[in-house]
PDB file of C-alpha atoms in Angstrom:
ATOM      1  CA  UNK A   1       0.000   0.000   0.000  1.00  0.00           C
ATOM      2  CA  UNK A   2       1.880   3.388  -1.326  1.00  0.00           C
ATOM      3  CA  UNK A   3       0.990   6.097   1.782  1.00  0.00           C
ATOM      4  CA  UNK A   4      -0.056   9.834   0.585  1.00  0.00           C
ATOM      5  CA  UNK A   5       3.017  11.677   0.244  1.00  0.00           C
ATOM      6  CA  UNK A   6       2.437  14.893   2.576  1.00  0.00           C
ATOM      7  CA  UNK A   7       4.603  17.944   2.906  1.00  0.00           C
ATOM      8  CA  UNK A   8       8.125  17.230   5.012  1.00  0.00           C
ATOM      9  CA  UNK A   9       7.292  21.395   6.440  1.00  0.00           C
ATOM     10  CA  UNK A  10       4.361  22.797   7.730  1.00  0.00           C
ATOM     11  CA  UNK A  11       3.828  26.704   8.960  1.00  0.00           C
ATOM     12  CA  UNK A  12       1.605  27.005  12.057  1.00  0.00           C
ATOM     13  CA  UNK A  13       0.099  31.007  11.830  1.00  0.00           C
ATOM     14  CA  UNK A  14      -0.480  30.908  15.014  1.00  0.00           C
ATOM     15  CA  UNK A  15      -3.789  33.030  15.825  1.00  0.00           C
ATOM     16  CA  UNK A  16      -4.522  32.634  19.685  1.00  0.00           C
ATOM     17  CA  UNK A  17      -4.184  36.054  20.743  1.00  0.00           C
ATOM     18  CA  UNK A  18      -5.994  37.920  18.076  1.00  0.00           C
ATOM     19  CA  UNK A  19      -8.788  35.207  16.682  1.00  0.00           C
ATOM     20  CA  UNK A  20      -8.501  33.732  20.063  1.00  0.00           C
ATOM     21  CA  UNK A  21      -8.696  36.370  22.484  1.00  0.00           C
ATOM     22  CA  UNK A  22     -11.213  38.806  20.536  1.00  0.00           C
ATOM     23  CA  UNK A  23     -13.941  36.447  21.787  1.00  0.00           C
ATOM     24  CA  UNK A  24     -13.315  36.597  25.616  1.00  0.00           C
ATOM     25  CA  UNK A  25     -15.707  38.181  27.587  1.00  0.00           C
ATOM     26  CA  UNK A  26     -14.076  38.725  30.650  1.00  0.00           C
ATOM     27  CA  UNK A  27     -11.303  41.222  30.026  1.00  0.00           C
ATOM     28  CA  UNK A  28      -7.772  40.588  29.462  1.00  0.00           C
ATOM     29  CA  UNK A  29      -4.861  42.722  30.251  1.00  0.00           C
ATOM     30  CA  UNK A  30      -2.432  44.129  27.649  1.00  0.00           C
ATOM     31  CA  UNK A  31       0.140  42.924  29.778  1.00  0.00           C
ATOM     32  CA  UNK A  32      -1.297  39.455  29.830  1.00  0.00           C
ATOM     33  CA  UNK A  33      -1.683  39.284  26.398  1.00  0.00           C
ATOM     34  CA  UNK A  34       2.402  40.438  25.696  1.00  0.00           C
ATOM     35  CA  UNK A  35       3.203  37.731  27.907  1.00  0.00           C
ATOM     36  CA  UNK A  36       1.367  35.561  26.205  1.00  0.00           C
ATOM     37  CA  UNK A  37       2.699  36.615  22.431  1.00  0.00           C
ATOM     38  CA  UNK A  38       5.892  36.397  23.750  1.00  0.00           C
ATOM     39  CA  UNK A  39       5.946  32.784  24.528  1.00  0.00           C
ATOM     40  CA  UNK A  40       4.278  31.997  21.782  1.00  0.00           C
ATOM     41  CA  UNK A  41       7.734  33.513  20.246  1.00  0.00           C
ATOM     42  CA  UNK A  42      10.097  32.015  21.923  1.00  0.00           C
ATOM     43  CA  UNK A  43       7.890  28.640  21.070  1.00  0.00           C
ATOM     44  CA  UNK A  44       9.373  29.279  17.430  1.00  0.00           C
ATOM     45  CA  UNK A  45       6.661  30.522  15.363  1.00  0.00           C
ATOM     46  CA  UNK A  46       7.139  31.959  12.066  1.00  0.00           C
ATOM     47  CA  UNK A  47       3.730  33.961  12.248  1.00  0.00           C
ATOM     48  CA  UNK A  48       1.787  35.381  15.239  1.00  0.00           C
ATOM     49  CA  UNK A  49      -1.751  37.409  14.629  1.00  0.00           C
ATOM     50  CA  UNK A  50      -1.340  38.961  17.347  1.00  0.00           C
ATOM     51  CA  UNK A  51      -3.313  42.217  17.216  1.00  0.00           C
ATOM     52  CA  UNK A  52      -6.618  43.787  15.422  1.00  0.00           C
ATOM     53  CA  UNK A  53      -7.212  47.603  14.702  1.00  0.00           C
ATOM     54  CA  UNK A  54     -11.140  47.544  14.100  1.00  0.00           C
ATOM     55  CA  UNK A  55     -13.260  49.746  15.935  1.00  0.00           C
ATOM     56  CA  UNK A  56     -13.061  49.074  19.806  1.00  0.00           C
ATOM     57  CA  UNK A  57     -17.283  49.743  20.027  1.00  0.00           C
ATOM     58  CA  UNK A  58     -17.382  46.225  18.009  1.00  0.00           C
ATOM     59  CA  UNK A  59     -14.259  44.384  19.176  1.00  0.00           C
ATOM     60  CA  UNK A  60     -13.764  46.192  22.777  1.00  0.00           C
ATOM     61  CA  UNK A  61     -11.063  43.227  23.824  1.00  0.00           C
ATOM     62  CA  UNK A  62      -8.655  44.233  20.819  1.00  0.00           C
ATOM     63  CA  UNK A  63      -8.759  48.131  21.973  1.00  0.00           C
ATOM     64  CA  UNK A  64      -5.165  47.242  23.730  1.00  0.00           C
ATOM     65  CA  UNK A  65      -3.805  46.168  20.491  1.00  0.00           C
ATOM     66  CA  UNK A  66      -0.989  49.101  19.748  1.00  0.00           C
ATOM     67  CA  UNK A  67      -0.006  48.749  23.385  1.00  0.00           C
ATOM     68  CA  UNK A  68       0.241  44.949  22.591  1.00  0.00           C
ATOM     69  CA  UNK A  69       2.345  45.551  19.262  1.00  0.00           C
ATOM     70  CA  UNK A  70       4.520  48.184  21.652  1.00  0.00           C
ATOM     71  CA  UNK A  71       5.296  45.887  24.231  1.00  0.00           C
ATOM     72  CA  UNK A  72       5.906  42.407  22.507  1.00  0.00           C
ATOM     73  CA  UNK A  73       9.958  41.244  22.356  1.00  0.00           C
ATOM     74  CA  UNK A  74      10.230  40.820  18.788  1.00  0.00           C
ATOM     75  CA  UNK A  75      11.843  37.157  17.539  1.00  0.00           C
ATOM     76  CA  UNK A  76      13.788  37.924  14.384  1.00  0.00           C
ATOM     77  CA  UNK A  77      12.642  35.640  11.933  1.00  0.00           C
ATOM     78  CA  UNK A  78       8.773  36.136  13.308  1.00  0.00           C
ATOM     79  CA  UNK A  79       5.849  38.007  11.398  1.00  0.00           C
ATOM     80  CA  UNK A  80       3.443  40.013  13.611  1.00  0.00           C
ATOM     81  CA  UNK A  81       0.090  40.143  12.239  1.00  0.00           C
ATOM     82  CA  UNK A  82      -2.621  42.536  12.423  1.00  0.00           C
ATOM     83  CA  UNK A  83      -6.099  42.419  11.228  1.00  0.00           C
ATOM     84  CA  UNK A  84      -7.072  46.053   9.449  1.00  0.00           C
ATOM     85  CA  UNK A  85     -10.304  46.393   8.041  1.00  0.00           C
ATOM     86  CA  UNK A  86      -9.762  49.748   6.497  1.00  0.00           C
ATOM     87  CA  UNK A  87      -7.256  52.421   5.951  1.00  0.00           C
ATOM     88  CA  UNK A  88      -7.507  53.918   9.757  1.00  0.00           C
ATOM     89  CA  UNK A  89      -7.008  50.617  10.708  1.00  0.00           C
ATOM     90  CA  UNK A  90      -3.846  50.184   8.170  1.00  0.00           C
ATOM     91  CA  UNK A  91      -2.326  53.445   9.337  1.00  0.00           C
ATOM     92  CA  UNK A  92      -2.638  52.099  12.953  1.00  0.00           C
ATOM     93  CA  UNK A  93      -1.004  48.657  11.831  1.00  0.00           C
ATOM     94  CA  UNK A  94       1.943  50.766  10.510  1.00  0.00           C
ATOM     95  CA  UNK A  95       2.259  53.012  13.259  1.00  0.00           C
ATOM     96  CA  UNK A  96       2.249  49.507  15.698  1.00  0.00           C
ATOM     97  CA  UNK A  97       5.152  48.338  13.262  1.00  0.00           C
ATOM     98  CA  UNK A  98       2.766  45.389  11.793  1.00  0.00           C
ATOM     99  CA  UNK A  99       5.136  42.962   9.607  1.00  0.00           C
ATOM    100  CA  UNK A 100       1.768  41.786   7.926  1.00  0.00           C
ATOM    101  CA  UNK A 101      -1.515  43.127   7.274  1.00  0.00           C
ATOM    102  CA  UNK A 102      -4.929  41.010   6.937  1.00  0.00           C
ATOM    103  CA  UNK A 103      -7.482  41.638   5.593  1.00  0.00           C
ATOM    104  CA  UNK A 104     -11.314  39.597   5.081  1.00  0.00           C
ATOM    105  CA  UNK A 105     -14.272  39.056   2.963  1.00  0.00           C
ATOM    106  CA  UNK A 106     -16.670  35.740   3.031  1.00  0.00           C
ATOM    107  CA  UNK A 107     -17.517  33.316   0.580  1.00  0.00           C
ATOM    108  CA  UNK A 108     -21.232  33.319   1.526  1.00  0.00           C
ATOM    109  CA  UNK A 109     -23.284  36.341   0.433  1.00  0.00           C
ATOM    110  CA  UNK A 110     -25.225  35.868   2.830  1.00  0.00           C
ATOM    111  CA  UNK A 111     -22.712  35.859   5.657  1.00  0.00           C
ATOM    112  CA  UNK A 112     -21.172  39.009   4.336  1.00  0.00           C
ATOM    113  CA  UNK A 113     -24.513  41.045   4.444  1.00  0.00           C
ATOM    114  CA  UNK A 114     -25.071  39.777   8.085  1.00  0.00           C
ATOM    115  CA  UNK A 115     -21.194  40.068   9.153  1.00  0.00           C
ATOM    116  CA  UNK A 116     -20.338  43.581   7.061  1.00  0.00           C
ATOM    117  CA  UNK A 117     -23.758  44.974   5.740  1.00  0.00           C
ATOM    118  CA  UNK A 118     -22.370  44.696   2.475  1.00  0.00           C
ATOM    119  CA  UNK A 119     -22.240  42.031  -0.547  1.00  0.00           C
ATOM    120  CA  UNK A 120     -19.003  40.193  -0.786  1.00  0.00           C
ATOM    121  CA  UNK A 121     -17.824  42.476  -4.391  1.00  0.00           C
ATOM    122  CA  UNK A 122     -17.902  45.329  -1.931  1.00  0.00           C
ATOM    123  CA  UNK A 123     -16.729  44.309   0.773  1.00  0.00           C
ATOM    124  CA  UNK A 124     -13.255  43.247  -1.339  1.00  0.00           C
ATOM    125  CA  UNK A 125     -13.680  46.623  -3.249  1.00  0.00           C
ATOM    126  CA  UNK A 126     -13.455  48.602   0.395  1.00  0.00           C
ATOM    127  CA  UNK A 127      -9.940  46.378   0.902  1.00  0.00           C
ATOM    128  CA  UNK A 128      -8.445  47.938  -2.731  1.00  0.00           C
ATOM    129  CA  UNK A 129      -6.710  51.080  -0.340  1.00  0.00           C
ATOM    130  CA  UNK A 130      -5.553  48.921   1.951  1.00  0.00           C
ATOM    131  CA  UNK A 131      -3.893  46.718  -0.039  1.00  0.00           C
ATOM    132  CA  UNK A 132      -2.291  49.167  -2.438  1.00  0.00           C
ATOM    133  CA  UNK A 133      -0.817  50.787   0.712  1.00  0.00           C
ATOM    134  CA  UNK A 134       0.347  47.722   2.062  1.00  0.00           C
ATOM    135  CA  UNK A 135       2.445  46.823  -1.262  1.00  0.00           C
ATOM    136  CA  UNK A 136       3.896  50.078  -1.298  1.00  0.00           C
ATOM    137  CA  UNK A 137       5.522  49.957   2.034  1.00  0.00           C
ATOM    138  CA  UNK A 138       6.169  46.724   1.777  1.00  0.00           C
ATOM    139  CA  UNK A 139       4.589  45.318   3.854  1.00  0.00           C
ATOM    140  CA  UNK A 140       3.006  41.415   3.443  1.00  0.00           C
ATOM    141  CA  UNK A 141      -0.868  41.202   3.044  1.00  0.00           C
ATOM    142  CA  UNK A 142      -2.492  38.261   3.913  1.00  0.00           C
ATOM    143  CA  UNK A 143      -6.538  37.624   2.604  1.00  0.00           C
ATOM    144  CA  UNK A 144      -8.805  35.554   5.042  1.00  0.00           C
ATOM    145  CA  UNK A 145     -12.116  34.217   3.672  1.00  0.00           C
ATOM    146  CA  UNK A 146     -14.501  33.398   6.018  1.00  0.00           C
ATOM    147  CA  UNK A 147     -17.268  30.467   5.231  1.00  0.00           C
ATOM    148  CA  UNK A 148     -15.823  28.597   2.361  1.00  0.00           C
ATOM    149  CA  UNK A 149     -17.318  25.140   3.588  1.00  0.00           C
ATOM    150  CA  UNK A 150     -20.688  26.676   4.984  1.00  0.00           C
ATOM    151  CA  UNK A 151     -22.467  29.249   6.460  1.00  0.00           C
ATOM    152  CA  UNK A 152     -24.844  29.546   9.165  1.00  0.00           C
ATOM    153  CA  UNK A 153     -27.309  31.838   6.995  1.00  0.00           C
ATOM    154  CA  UNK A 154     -27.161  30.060   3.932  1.00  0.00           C
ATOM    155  CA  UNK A 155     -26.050  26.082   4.355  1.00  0.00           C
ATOM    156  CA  UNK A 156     -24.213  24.992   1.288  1.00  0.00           C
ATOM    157  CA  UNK A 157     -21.128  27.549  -0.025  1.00  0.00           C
ATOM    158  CA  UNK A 158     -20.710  26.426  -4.115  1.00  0.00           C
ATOM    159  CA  UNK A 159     -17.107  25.838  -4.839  1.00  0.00           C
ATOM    160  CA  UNK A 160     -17.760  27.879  -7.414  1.00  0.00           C
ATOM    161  CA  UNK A 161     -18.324  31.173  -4.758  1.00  0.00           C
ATOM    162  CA  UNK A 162     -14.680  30.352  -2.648  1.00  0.00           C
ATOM    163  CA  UNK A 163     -12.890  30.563  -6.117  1.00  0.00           C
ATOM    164  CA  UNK A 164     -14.596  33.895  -7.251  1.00  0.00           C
ATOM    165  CA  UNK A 165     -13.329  35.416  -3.776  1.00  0.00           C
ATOM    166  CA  UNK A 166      -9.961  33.566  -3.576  1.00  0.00           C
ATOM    167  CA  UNK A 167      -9.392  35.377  -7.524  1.00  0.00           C
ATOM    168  CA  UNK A 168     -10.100  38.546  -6.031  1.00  0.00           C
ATOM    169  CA  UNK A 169      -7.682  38.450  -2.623  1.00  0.00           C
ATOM    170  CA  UNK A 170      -4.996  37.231  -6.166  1.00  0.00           C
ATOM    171  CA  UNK A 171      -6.118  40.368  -7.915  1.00  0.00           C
ATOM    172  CA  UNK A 172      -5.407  42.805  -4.808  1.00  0.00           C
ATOM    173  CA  UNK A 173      -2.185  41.475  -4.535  1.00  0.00           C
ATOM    174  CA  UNK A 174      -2.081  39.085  -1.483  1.00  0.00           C
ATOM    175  CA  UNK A 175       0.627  37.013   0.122  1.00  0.00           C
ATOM    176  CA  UNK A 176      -1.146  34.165   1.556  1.00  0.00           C
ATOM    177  CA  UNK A 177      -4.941  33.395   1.572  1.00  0.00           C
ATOM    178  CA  UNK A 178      -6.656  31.249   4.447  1.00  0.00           C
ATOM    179  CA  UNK A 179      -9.846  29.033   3.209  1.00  0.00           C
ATOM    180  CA  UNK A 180     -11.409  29.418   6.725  1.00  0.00           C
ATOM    181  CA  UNK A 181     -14.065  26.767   7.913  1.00  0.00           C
ATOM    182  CA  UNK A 182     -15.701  29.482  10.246  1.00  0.00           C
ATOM    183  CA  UNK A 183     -18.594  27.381  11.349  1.00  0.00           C
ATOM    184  CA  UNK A 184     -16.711  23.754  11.480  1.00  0.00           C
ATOM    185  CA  UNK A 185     -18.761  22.135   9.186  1.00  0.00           C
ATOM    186  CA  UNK A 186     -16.134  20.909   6.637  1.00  0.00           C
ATOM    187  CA  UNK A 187     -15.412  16.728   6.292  1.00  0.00           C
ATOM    188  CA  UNK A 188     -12.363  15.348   4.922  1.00  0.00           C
ATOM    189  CA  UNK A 189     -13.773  14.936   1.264  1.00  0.00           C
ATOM    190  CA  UNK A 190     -15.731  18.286   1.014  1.00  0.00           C
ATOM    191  CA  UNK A 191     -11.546  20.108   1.943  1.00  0.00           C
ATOM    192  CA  UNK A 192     -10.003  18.672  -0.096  1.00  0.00           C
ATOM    193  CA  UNK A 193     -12.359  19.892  -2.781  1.00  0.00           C
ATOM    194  CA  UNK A 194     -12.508  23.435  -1.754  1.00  0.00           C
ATOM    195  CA  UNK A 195      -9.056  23.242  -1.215  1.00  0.00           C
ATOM    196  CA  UNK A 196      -8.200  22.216  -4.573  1.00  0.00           C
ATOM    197  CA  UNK A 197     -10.850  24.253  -6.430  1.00  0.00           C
ATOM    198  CA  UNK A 198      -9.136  27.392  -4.547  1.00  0.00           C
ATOM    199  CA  UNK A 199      -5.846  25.704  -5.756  1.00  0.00           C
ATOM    200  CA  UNK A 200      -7.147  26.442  -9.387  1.00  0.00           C
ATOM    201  CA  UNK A 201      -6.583  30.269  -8.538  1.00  0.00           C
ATOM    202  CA  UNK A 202      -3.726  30.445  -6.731  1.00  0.00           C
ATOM    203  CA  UNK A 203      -0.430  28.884  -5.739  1.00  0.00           C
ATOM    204  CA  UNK A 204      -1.341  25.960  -3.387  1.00  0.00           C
ATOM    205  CA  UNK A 205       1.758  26.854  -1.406  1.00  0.00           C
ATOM    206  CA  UNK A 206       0.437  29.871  -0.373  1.00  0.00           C
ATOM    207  CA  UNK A 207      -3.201  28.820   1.140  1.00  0.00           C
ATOM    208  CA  UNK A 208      -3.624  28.338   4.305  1.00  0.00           C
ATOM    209  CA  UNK A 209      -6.219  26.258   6.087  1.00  0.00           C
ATOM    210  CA  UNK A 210      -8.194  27.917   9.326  1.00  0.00           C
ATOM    211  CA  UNK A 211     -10.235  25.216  11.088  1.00  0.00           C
ATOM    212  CA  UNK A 212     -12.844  25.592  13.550  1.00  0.00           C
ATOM    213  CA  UNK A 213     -13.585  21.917  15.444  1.00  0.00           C
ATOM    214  CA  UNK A 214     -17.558  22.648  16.284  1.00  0.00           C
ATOM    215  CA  UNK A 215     -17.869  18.759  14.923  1.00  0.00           C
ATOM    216  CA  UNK A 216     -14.806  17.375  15.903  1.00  0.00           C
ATOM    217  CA  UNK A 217     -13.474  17.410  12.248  1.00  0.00           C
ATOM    218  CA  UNK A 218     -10.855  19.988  12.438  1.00  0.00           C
ATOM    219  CA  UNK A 219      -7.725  17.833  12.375  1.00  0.00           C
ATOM    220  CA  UNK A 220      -9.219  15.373   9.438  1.00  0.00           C
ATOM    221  CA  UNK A 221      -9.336  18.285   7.365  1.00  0.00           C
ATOM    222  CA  UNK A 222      -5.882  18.773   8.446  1.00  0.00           C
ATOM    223  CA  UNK A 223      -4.889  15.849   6.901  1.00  0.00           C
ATOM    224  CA  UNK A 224      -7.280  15.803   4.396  1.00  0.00           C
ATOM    225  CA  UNK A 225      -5.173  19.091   3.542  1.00  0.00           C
ATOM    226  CA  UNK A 226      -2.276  17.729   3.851  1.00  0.00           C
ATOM    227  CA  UNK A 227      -2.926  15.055   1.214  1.00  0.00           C
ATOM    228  CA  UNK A 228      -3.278  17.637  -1.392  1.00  0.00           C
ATOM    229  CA  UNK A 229      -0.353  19.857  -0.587  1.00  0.00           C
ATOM    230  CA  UNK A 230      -1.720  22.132   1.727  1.00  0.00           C
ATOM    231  CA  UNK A 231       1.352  22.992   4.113  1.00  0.00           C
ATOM    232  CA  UNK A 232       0.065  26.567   5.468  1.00  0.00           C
ATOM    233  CA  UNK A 233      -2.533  26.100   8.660  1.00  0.00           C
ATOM    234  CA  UNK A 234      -4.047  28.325  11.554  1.00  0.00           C
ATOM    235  CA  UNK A 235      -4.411  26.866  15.116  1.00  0.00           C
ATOM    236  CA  UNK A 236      -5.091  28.869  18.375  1.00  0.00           C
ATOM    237  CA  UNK A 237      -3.284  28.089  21.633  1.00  0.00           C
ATOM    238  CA  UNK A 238      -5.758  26.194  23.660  1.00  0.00           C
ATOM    239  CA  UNK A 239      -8.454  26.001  21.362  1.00  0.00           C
ATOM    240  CA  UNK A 240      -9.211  29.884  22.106  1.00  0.00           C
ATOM    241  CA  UNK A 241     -11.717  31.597  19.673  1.00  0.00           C
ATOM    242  CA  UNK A 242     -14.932  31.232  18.038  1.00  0.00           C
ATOM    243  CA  UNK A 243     -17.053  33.517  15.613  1.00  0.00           C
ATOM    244  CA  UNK A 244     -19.294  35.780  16.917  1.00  0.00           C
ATOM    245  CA  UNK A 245     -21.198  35.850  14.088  1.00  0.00           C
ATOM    246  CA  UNK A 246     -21.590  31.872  13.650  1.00  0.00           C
ATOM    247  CA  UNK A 247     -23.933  30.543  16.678  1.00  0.00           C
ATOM    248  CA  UNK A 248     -22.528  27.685  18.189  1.00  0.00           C
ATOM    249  CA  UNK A 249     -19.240  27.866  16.358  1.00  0.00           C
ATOM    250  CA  UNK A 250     -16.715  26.413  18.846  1.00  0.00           C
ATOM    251  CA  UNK A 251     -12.923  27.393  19.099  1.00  0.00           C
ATOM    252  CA  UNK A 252     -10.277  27.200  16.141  1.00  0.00           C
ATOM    253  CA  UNK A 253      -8.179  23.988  16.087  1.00  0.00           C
ATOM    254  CA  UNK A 254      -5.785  23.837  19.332  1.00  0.00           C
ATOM    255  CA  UNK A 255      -2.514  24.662  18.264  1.00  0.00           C
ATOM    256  CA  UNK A 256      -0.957  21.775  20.838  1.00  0.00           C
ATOM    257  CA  UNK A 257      -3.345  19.085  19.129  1.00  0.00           C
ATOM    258  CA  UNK A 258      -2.226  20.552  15.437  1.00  0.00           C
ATOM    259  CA  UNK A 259       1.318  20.084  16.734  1.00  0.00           C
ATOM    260  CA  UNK A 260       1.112  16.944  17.798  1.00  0.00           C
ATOM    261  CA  UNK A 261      -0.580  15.271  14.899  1.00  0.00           C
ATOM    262  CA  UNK A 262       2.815  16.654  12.660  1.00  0.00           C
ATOM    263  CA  UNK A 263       5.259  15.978  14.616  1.00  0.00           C
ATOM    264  CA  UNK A 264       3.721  12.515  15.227  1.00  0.00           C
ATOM    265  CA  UNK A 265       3.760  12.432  11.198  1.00  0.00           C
ATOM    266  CA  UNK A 266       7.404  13.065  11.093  1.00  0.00           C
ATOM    267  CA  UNK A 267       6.324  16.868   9.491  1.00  0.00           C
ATOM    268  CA  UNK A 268       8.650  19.996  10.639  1.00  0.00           C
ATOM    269  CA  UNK A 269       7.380  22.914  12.424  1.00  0.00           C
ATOM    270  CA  UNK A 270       9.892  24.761  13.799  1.00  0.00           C
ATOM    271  CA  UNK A 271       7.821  24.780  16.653  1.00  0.00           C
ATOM    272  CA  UNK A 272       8.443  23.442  20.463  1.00  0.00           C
ATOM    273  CA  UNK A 273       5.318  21.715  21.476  1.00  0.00           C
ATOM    274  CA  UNK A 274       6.165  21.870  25.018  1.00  0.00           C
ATOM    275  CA  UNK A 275       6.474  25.910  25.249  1.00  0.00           C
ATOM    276  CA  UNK A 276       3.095  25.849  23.403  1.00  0.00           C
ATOM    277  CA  UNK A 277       1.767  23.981  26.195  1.00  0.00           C
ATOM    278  CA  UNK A 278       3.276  25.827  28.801  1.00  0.00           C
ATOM    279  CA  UNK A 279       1.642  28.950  26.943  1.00  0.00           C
ATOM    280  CA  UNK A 280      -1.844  27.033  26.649  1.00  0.00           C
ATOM    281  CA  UNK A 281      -1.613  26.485  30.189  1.00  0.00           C
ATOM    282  CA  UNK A 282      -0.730  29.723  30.943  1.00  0.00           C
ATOM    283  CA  UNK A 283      -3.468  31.637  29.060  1.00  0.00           C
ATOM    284  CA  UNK A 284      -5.846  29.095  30.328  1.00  0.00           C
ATOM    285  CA  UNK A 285      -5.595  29.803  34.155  1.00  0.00           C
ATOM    286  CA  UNK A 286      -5.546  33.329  33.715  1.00  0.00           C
ATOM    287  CA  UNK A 287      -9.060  33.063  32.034  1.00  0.00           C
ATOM    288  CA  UNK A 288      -9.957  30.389  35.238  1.00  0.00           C
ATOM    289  CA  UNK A 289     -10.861  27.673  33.357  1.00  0.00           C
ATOM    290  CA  UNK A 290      -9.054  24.042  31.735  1.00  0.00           C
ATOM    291  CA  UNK A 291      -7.588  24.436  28.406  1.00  0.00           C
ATOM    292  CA  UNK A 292      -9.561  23.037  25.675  1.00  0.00           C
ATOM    293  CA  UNK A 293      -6.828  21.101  23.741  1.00  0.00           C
ATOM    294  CA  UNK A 294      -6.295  17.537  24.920  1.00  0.00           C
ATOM    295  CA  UNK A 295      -3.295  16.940  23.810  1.00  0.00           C
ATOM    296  CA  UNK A 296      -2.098  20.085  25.461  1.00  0.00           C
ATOM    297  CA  UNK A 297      -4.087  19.098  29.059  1.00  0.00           C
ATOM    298  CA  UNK A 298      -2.228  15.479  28.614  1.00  0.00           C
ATOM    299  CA  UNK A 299       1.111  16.884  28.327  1.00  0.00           C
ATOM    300  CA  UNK A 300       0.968  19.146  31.086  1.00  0.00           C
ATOM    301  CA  UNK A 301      -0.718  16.435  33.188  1.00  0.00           C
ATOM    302  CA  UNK A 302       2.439  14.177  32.161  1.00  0.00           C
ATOM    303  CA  UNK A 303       5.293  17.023  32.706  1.00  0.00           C
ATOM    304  CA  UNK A 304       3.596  18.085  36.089  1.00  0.00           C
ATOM    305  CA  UNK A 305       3.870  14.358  36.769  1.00  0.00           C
TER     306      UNK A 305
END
């Protein structure tokens, strides 16, 4: 039996204290969340989102995030990340010293009127300033599209709608693009088809997959990933994170589980699993509760043993 050949190098993006932490109602302290970024650093990460400029009256936990970007010790070799969904938000990414910019639109029409009040071809057209600015300063941009396996307003996403959008984020010029699961509905088979249609406009080495595990499915489509070259993926320290705008969507992938599952594969990361877990644990007893990865709770329990 000939095995799948997978990639020999994988890049985590980590997204814990951005994606993560936006979701938390119980507020967290700049100074918790630069401790936390910074072990996520030393960890070995080649990419942290670590900070959103939108508009603190919508996303009042990210209203720290140029302290955040002030405070952080910077890993040489590490991008910083920030979300900006317009140009004040861009010239506050530059001004925080932002090594990449991201910005979003959704696959589902419907999930883009209910999200941004606006239809996904203008939604993208509101990113054109950002991303002009980006490329002439140099900086990386980075396209997220939320929904591509289904949304909670309109079911089924046609493979068909995640290529339209994934053409555009080419068109403005982006880096990377993430094919984001936002509600965790996604199975093996139905990835690797969105995956590969999103393949047919643009390099396969540059998307990224960002899971969410509402049905337990997130590391499958990992794999399932995997199998077709995928070698880009988001995970979130302790399974922080969620959507606000997706009821009942659960936390992104844990980045100790993702870990695990590669380096169990024989797949380089870079990455030390057991700072991650040390950071899991860390972020999870400042928010008073158990973390939600398990292979992250069974490491600890073994290394406190």
């Amino acid at each position: 039996m000939t095995l799948p050949s997978l990639p020999t190098h994988v890049k985590i993006v980590e997204v814990g204290p951005r994606d993560g932490l936006q979701n938390e109602k119980q507020s967290v302290p700049a100074s918790v969340k630069i401790d936390l970024v910074d072990r996520l650093s030393r960890a070995g990460f080649a990419n942290i989102e670590a900070a959103s400029f939108v508009s603190p009256k919508w996303v009042p936990q990210m209203a720290t995030s140029a302290e955040v970007m002030a405070g952080i010790t910077r890993r040489p070799g590490t991008l910083y990340s920030a979300l900006t969904p317009n140009m004040q938000g861009f010239d506050a990414a530059l001004a925080a010293r932002a090594d990449e910019v991201v910005i979003f639109g959704s696959a589902s029409e419907a999930f883009s009127q209910k999200n941004i009040n606006c239809s996904i071809a203008e939604s993208i057209a509101r990113f054109e300033g950002v991303a002009k600015a980006a490329k002439e300063r140099g900086l990386r941009l980075r396209g997220s599209i939320s929904c591509a396996f289904g949304c909670p307003y309109q079911g089924e996403v046609p493979l068909d709608a995640v290529a339209d959008v994934v053409g555009r984020m080419r068109e403005l010029g982006c880096d990377e693009i993430d094919i984001a699961d936002t509600i965790g509905v996604g199975t093996p088979r139905k990835t690797q088809a969105v995956m590969l249609r999103a393949a047919g406009e643009f390099h396969i080495d540059r998307i990224s997959g960002h899971f969410h595990d509402t049905y337990g499915q997130a590391l499958a489509n990992i794999y399932a990933s995997l199998e077709v070259g995928v070698s880009i993926f988001h995970s979130s320290v302790s399974g922080l994170g969620g959507c606000p705008y997706a009821k009942g969507a659960t936390g992104n992938v844990a980045t100790e589980d993702v870990l695990y599952m590669l380096h169990g594969l024989g797949i380089a990361t870079g990455i030390d699993l057991d700072m991650v877990v040390d950071a899991g644990q860390f972020i999870a007893q400042h928010l008073g509760r158990k973390g939600s990865s398990r292979a992250g709770n069974a490491l600890a329990a073994k290394l406190a043993g």
